[in-house]
């Protein structure tokens, strides 16, 4: 791989933790209770990689529904309960984080509270520590580049020398808009056998489906203490 990489920015949901399928199923179920019918492909097309406020704004606009005041708290509580029961770290992700030879951080469209709890449940909180940047830290969420640019600035890195690892098209768009390289992780449970079309503005440099071979893509990124395929 050509070009120096000074910082690797990992998305969280659907990349480090296998949470997107749980979130999508929960959202479909909660909205069904309000008479709004959507399916998992709809969620993938319209909501993957976007913040909760943005998702709710789209739902209000598309379906003309006024969500109850308690909807957000109820959804978040039920989602975290589902995470407690079902959330898993992506196979190999913890080993990759532990073996990184380049500075790295996490930038996610989740809220601070949800991201911290999710990482704790998945056993990654100790590895990530304070290197966590969340949707509430910027005005414009993905696909705007703001969150990735903030992460790079806080980590002291030139955006042109940053690599983003993302699963969603909106995340890829955000990375490219930030002037960063981007790899697409396709190994999450929410990814079907047939990936959606990648428009020109959401086309990654490469795709990979397993963290087991992450350092084989570019050995300069690390490998110290990394055990291929294990968590």
mmCIF file of C-alpha atoms in Angstrom:
data_model
loop_
_atom_site.group_PDB
_atom_site.id
_atom_site.type_symbol
_atom_site.label_atom_id
_atom_site.label_comp_id
_atom_site.label_asym_id
_atom_site.label_seq_id
_atom_site.Cartn_x
_atom_site.Cartn_y
_atom_site.Cartn_z
ATOM 1 C CA UNK A 1 0.000 0.000 0.000
ATOM 2 C CA UNK A 2 1.355 3.405 -0.961
ATOM 3 C CA UNK A 3 1.127 6.555 1.131
ATOM 4 C CA UNK A 4 2.046 6.985 4.768
ATOM 5 C CA UNK A 5 -0.652 6.503 7.396
ATOM 6 C CA UNK A 6 -0.259 8.488 10.611
ATOM 7 C CA UNK A 7 -3.685 7.724 12.091
ATOM 8 C CA UNK A 8 -6.266 4.964 11.673
ATOM 9 C CA UNK A 9 -9.842 5.944 12.524
ATOM 10 C CA UNK A 10 -12.183 3.029 13.193
ATOM 11 C CA UNK A 11 -15.940 3.319 13.037
ATOM 12 C CA UNK A 12 -17.543 1.464 15.937
ATOM 13 C CA UNK A 13 -20.977 0.033 15.101
ATOM 14 C CA UNK A 14 -20.731 -2.583 12.376
ATOM 15 C CA UNK A 15 -16.930 -2.473 12.414
ATOM 16 C CA UNK A 16 -15.524 -3.088 15.895
ATOM 17 C CA UNK A 17 -18.780 -4.391 17.355
ATOM 18 C CA UNK A 18 -21.510 -6.418 15.652
ATOM 19 C CA UNK A 19 -24.284 -4.051 16.661
ATOM 20 C CA UNK A 20 -25.919 -2.830 13.451
ATOM 21 C CA UNK A 21 -28.164 -5.868 12.992
ATOM 22 C CA UNK A 22 -29.423 -5.527 16.585
ATOM 23 C CA UNK A 23 -30.087 -1.801 16.180
ATOM 24 C CA UNK A 24 -31.899 -2.332 12.878
ATOM 25 C CA UNK A 25 -34.116 -5.109 14.224
ATOM 26 C CA UNK A 26 -34.975 -3.047 17.297
ATOM 27 C CA UNK A 27 -35.835 0.041 15.234
ATOM 28 C CA UNK A 28 -38.079 -1.971 12.899
ATOM 29 C CA UNK A 29 -39.919 -3.455 15.889
ATOM 30 C CA UNK A 30 -40.310 -0.146 17.750
ATOM 31 C CA UNK A 31 -41.633 1.687 14.689
ATOM 32 C CA UNK A 32 -44.052 -1.140 13.910
ATOM 33 C CA UNK A 33 -45.678 -0.410 17.252
ATOM 34 C CA UNK A 34 -46.439 3.083 15.935
ATOM 35 C CA UNK A 35 -47.841 1.798 12.663
ATOM 36 C CA UNK A 36 -44.700 2.582 10.641
ATOM 37 C CA UNK A 37 -43.668 -0.365 8.493
ATOM 38 C CA UNK A 38 -40.066 -0.597 7.328
ATOM 39 C CA UNK A 39 -37.763 -3.557 6.794
ATOM 40 C CA UNK A 40 -34.070 -4.266 7.310
ATOM 41 C CA UNK A 41 -33.056 -3.364 3.722
ATOM 42 C CA UNK A 42 -34.786 0.019 4.184
ATOM 43 C CA UNK A 43 -32.818 0.610 7.369
ATOM 44 C CA UNK A 44 -29.582 -0.323 5.601
ATOM 45 C CA UNK A 45 -30.256 2.003 2.676
ATOM 46 C CA UNK A 46 -31.405 5.043 4.626
ATOM 47 C CA UNK A 47 -30.047 4.890 8.169
ATOM 48 C CA UNK A 48 -26.768 2.950 8.275
ATOM 49 C CA UNK A 49 -23.991 5.145 9.591
ATOM 50 C CA UNK A 50 -26.255 8.028 10.589
ATOM 51 C CA UNK A 51 -26.924 9.479 14.031
ATOM 52 C CA UNK A 52 -30.137 8.851 15.968
ATOM 53 C CA UNK A 53 -31.431 12.463 15.601
ATOM 54 C CA UNK A 54 -30.920 12.262 11.835
ATOM 55 C CA UNK A 55 -32.739 8.926 11.644
ATOM 56 C CA UNK A 56 -35.686 10.329 13.590
ATOM 57 C CA UNK A 57 -35.801 13.413 11.357
ATOM 58 C CA UNK A 58 -36.020 11.196 8.261
ATOM 59 C CA UNK A 59 -38.774 9.074 9.809
ATOM 60 C CA UNK A 60 -40.838 12.156 10.658
ATOM 61 C CA UNK A 61 -40.410 13.546 7.148
ATOM 62 C CA UNK A 62 -40.974 10.297 5.248
ATOM 63 C CA UNK A 63 -43.875 8.893 7.230
ATOM 64 C CA UNK A 64 -45.470 12.017 8.712
ATOM 65 C CA UNK A 65 -45.501 10.492 12.162
ATOM 66 C CA UNK A 66 -45.152 12.401 15.421
ATOM 67 C CA UNK A 67 -43.060 10.228 17.680
ATOM 68 C CA UNK A 68 -44.114 10.136 21.343
ATOM 69 C CA UNK A 69 -41.902 12.083 23.739
ATOM 70 C CA UNK A 70 -40.914 8.843 25.435
ATOM 71 C CA UNK A 71 -39.945 7.090 22.199
ATOM 72 C CA UNK A 72 -36.243 7.958 22.261
ATOM 73 C CA UNK A 73 -35.688 6.939 25.883
ATOM 74 C CA UNK A 74 -37.708 3.760 25.415
ATOM 75 C CA UNK A 75 -35.822 2.837 22.253
ATOM 76 C CA UNK A 76 -32.423 3.480 23.820
ATOM 77 C CA UNK A 77 -33.273 1.499 26.959
ATOM 78 C CA UNK A 78 -34.514 -1.486 24.995
ATOM 79 C CA UNK A 79 -31.576 -1.300 22.629
ATOM 80 C CA UNK A 80 -29.046 -1.313 25.456
ATOM 81 C CA UNK A 81 -30.880 -4.241 27.042
ATOM 82 C CA UNK A 82 -30.595 -6.099 23.734
ATOM 83 C CA UNK A 83 -26.902 -5.205 23.579
ATOM 84 C CA UNK A 84 -26.389 -6.629 27.070
ATOM 85 C CA UNK A 85 -27.878 -9.914 25.891
ATOM 86 C CA UNK A 86 -26.560 -10.183 22.339
ATOM 87 C CA UNK A 87 -23.773 -7.743 21.512
ATOM 88 C CA UNK A 88 -20.456 -9.234 20.455
ATOM 89 C CA UNK A 89 -17.110 -7.831 19.440
ATOM 90 C CA UNK A 90 -16.198 -8.439 15.807
ATOM 91 C CA UNK A 91 -13.904 -11.472 15.588
ATOM 92 C CA UNK A 92 -10.304 -10.332 15.512
ATOM 93 C CA UNK A 93 -11.063 -6.670 16.226
ATOM 94 C CA UNK A 94 -9.612 -6.592 19.740
ATOM 95 C CA UNK A 95 -6.410 -8.218 18.529
ATOM 96 C CA UNK A 96 -6.055 -5.651 15.782
ATOM 97 C CA UNK A 97 -6.516 -2.745 18.193
ATOM 98 C CA UNK A 98 -3.990 -4.258 20.597
ATOM 99 C CA UNK A 99 -1.505 -4.825 17.783
ATOM 100 C CA UNK A 100 -1.667 -1.424 16.113
ATOM 101 C CA UNK A 101 1.719 0.181 15.476
ATOM 102 C CA UNK A 102 0.141 3.433 14.305
ATOM 103 C CA UNK A 103 -1.952 5.815 16.416
ATOM 104 C CA UNK A 104 -5.649 5.048 16.205
ATOM 105 C CA UNK A 105 -9.002 6.179 17.526
ATOM 106 C CA UNK A 106 -12.728 5.485 17.196
ATOM 107 C CA UNK A 107 -15.246 7.847 15.569
ATOM 108 C CA UNK A 108 -18.899 6.869 15.723
ATOM 109 C CA UNK A 109 -22.349 8.233 14.921
ATOM 110 C CA UNK A 110 -23.542 6.909 18.279
ATOM 111 C CA UNK A 111 -24.034 9.116 21.318
ATOM 112 C CA UNK A 112 -21.268 9.221 23.924
ATOM 113 C CA UNK A 113 -23.311 7.222 26.436
ATOM 114 C CA UNK A 114 -24.280 4.521 23.957
ATOM 115 C CA UNK A 115 -20.765 4.231 22.538
ATOM 116 C CA UNK A 116 -19.162 3.944 25.962
ATOM 117 C CA UNK A 117 -21.667 1.315 27.091
ATOM 118 C CA UNK A 118 -21.391 -0.647 23.847
ATOM 119 C CA UNK A 119 -17.608 -0.737 24.030
ATOM 120 C CA UNK A 120 -17.778 -1.828 27.667
ATOM 121 C CA UNK A 121 -20.182 -4.669 26.874
ATOM 122 C CA UNK A 122 -17.949 -5.791 24.006
ATOM 123 C CA UNK A 123 -14.850 -5.681 26.200
ATOM 124 C CA UNK A 124 -13.156 -2.913 24.206
ATOM 125 C CA UNK A 125 -13.534 0.038 26.585
ATOM 126 C CA UNK A 126 -10.116 -0.492 28.139
ATOM 127 C CA UNK A 127 -8.428 -0.529 24.752
ATOM 128 C CA UNK A 128 -10.225 2.523 23.403
ATOM 129 C CA UNK A 129 -10.061 4.690 26.515
ATOM 130 C CA UNK A 130 -10.295 8.400 25.725
ATOM 131 C CA UNK A 131 -9.700 7.880 21.998
ATOM 132 C CA UNK A 132 -13.440 8.040 21.338
ATOM 133 C CA UNK A 133 -15.173 10.678 19.219
ATOM 134 C CA UNK A 134 -18.963 10.681 19.005
ATOM 135 C CA UNK A 135 -21.808 12.317 17.094
ATOM 136 C CA UNK A 136 -22.572 14.880 19.789
ATOM 137 C CA UNK A 137 -19.147 16.470 19.382
ATOM 138 C CA UNK A 138 -19.991 17.954 15.969
ATOM 139 C CA UNK A 139 -22.918 19.814 14.425
ATOM 140 C CA UNK A 140 -23.055 17.813 11.209
ATOM 141 C CA UNK A 141 -22.928 14.027 11.343
ATOM 142 C CA UNK A 142 -21.948 11.571 8.629
ATOM 143 C CA UNK A 143 -21.955 11.840 5.610
ATOM 144 C CA UNK A 144 -20.489 15.255 6.472
ATOM 145 C CA UNK A 145 -16.738 15.015 7.181
ATOM 146 C CA UNK A 146 -16.917 16.907 10.482
ATOM 147 C CA UNK A 147 -16.488 13.983 12.886
ATOM 148 C CA UNK A 148 -13.488 12.523 11.078
ATOM 149 C CA UNK A 149 -11.876 15.948 10.769
ATOM 150 C CA UNK A 150 -12.403 16.514 14.496
ATOM 151 C CA UNK A 151 -10.821 13.153 15.311
ATOM 152 C CA UNK A 152 -7.811 13.917 13.127
ATOM 153 C CA UNK A 153 -7.373 17.363 14.664
ATOM 154 C CA UNK A 154 -7.630 16.076 18.234
ATOM 155 C CA UNK A 155 -5.161 13.278 17.430
ATOM 156 C CA UNK A 156 -2.767 15.699 15.723
ATOM 157 C CA UNK A 157 -2.930 14.077 12.292
ATOM 158 C CA UNK A 158 -3.114 15.464 8.770
ATOM 159 C CA UNK A 159 -6.398 14.265 7.194
ATOM 160 C CA UNK A 160 -4.510 13.302 4.035
ATOM 161 C CA UNK A 161 -2.455 10.848 6.111
ATOM 162 C CA UNK A 162 -5.452 9.248 7.844
ATOM 163 C CA UNK A 163 -7.093 5.912 7.073
ATOM 164 C CA UNK A 164 -10.743 5.320 7.997
ATOM 165 C CA UNK A 165 -12.241 1.848 8.466
ATOM 166 C CA UNK A 166 -15.989 2.019 7.794
ATOM 167 C CA UNK A 167 -18.907 -0.235 6.918
ATOM 168 C CA UNK A 168 -21.550 2.238 5.765
ATOM 169 C CA UNK A 169 -21.813 4.235 2.561
ATOM 170 C CA UNK A 170 -22.457 7.379 4.598
ATOM 171 C CA UNK A 171 -19.299 6.737 6.574
ATOM 172 C CA UNK A 172 -17.313 6.215 3.384
ATOM 173 C CA UNK A 173 -18.703 9.467 2.006
ATOM 174 C CA UNK A 174 -17.673 11.260 5.193
ATOM 175 C CA UNK A 175 -14.143 9.890 5.022
ATOM 176 C CA UNK A 176 -13.726 10.788 1.374
ATOM 177 C CA UNK A 177 -15.133 14.270 1.965
ATOM 178 C CA UNK A 178 -12.527 14.666 4.703
ATOM 179 C CA UNK A 179 -9.781 13.839 2.205
ATOM 180 C CA UNK A 180 -8.949 10.566 3.934
ATOM 181 C CA UNK A 181 -8.294 7.073 2.646
ATOM 182 C CA UNK A 182 -11.020 4.576 3.495
ATOM 183 C CA UNK A 183 -11.326 0.798 3.654
ATOM 184 C CA UNK A 184 -14.723 -0.857 3.864
ATOM 185 C CA UNK A 185 -15.316 -3.646 6.391
ATOM 186 C CA UNK A 186 -17.993 -6.040 5.133
ATOM 187 C CA UNK A 187 -17.936 -8.749 7.807
ATOM 188 C CA UNK A 188 -20.791 -7.569 10.037
ATOM 189 C CA UNK A 189 -23.983 -9.579 10.469
ATOM 190 C CA UNK A 190 -25.943 -6.738 8.846
ATOM 191 C CA UNK A 191 -24.044 -7.213 5.590
ATOM 192 C CA UNK A 192 -25.824 -9.597 3.233
ATOM 193 C CA UNK A 193 -24.114 -11.675 0.554
ATOM 194 C CA UNK A 194 -24.879 -9.002 -2.036
ATOM 195 C CA UNK A 195 -23.550 -5.583 -1.081
ATOM 196 C CA UNK A 196 -25.511 -2.555 -2.165
ATOM 197 C CA UNK A 197 -24.159 -0.577 -5.093
ATOM 198 C CA UNK A 198 -21.400 1.829 -4.143
ATOM 199 C CA UNK A 199 -21.887 5.189 -5.875
ATOM 200 C CA UNK A 200 -18.768 7.013 -6.986
ATOM 201 C CA UNK A 201 -18.782 9.241 -3.898
ATOM 202 C CA UNK A 202 -19.004 6.207 -1.591
ATOM 203 C CA UNK A 203 -16.421 3.926 -3.161
ATOM 204 C CA UNK A 204 -13.693 2.685 -0.795
ATOM 205 C CA UNK A 205 -10.075 2.013 -1.632
ATOM 206 C CA UNK A 206 -10.615 -1.653 -0.803
ATOM 207 C CA UNK A 207 -12.957 -4.036 1.009
ATOM 208 C CA UNK A 208 -12.212 -6.727 3.582
ATOM 209 C CA UNK A 209 -14.507 -9.106 5.441
ATOM 210 C CA UNK A 210 -12.326 -10.295 8.321
ATOM 211 C CA UNK A 211 -9.926 -8.695 10.765
ATOM 212 C CA UNK A 212 -7.846 -11.878 10.716
ATOM 213 C CA UNK A 213 -5.855 -10.575 7.757
ATOM 214 C CA UNK A 214 -5.952 -6.863 8.580
ATOM 215 C CA UNK A 215 -2.202 -6.439 8.951
ATOM 216 C CA UNK A 216 -1.575 -8.436 5.809
ATOM 217 C CA UNK A 217 -3.227 -5.637 3.830
ATOM 218 C CA UNK A 218 -0.591 -3.183 5.051
ATOM 219 C CA UNK A 219 2.015 -4.575 7.434
ATOM 220 C CA UNK A 220 3.126 -1.062 8.408
ATOM 221 C CA UNK A 221 -0.027 -0.731 10.479
ATOM 222 C CA UNK A 222 1.172 -3.217 13.068
ATOM 223 C CA UNK A 223 0.891 -6.777 14.195
ATOM 224 C CA UNK A 224 2.458 -6.498 17.640
ATOM 225 C CA UNK A 225 0.607 -8.913 19.901
ATOM 226 C CA UNK A 226 -2.034 -9.503 17.243
ATOM 227 C CA UNK A 227 -3.416 -13.013 16.955
ATOM 228 C CA UNK A 228 -5.137 -13.550 13.637
ATOM 229 C CA UNK A 229 -8.821 -14.352 13.936
ATOM 230 C CA UNK A 230 -9.083 -14.210 17.725
ATOM 231 C CA UNK A 231 -10.861 -11.572 19.718
#
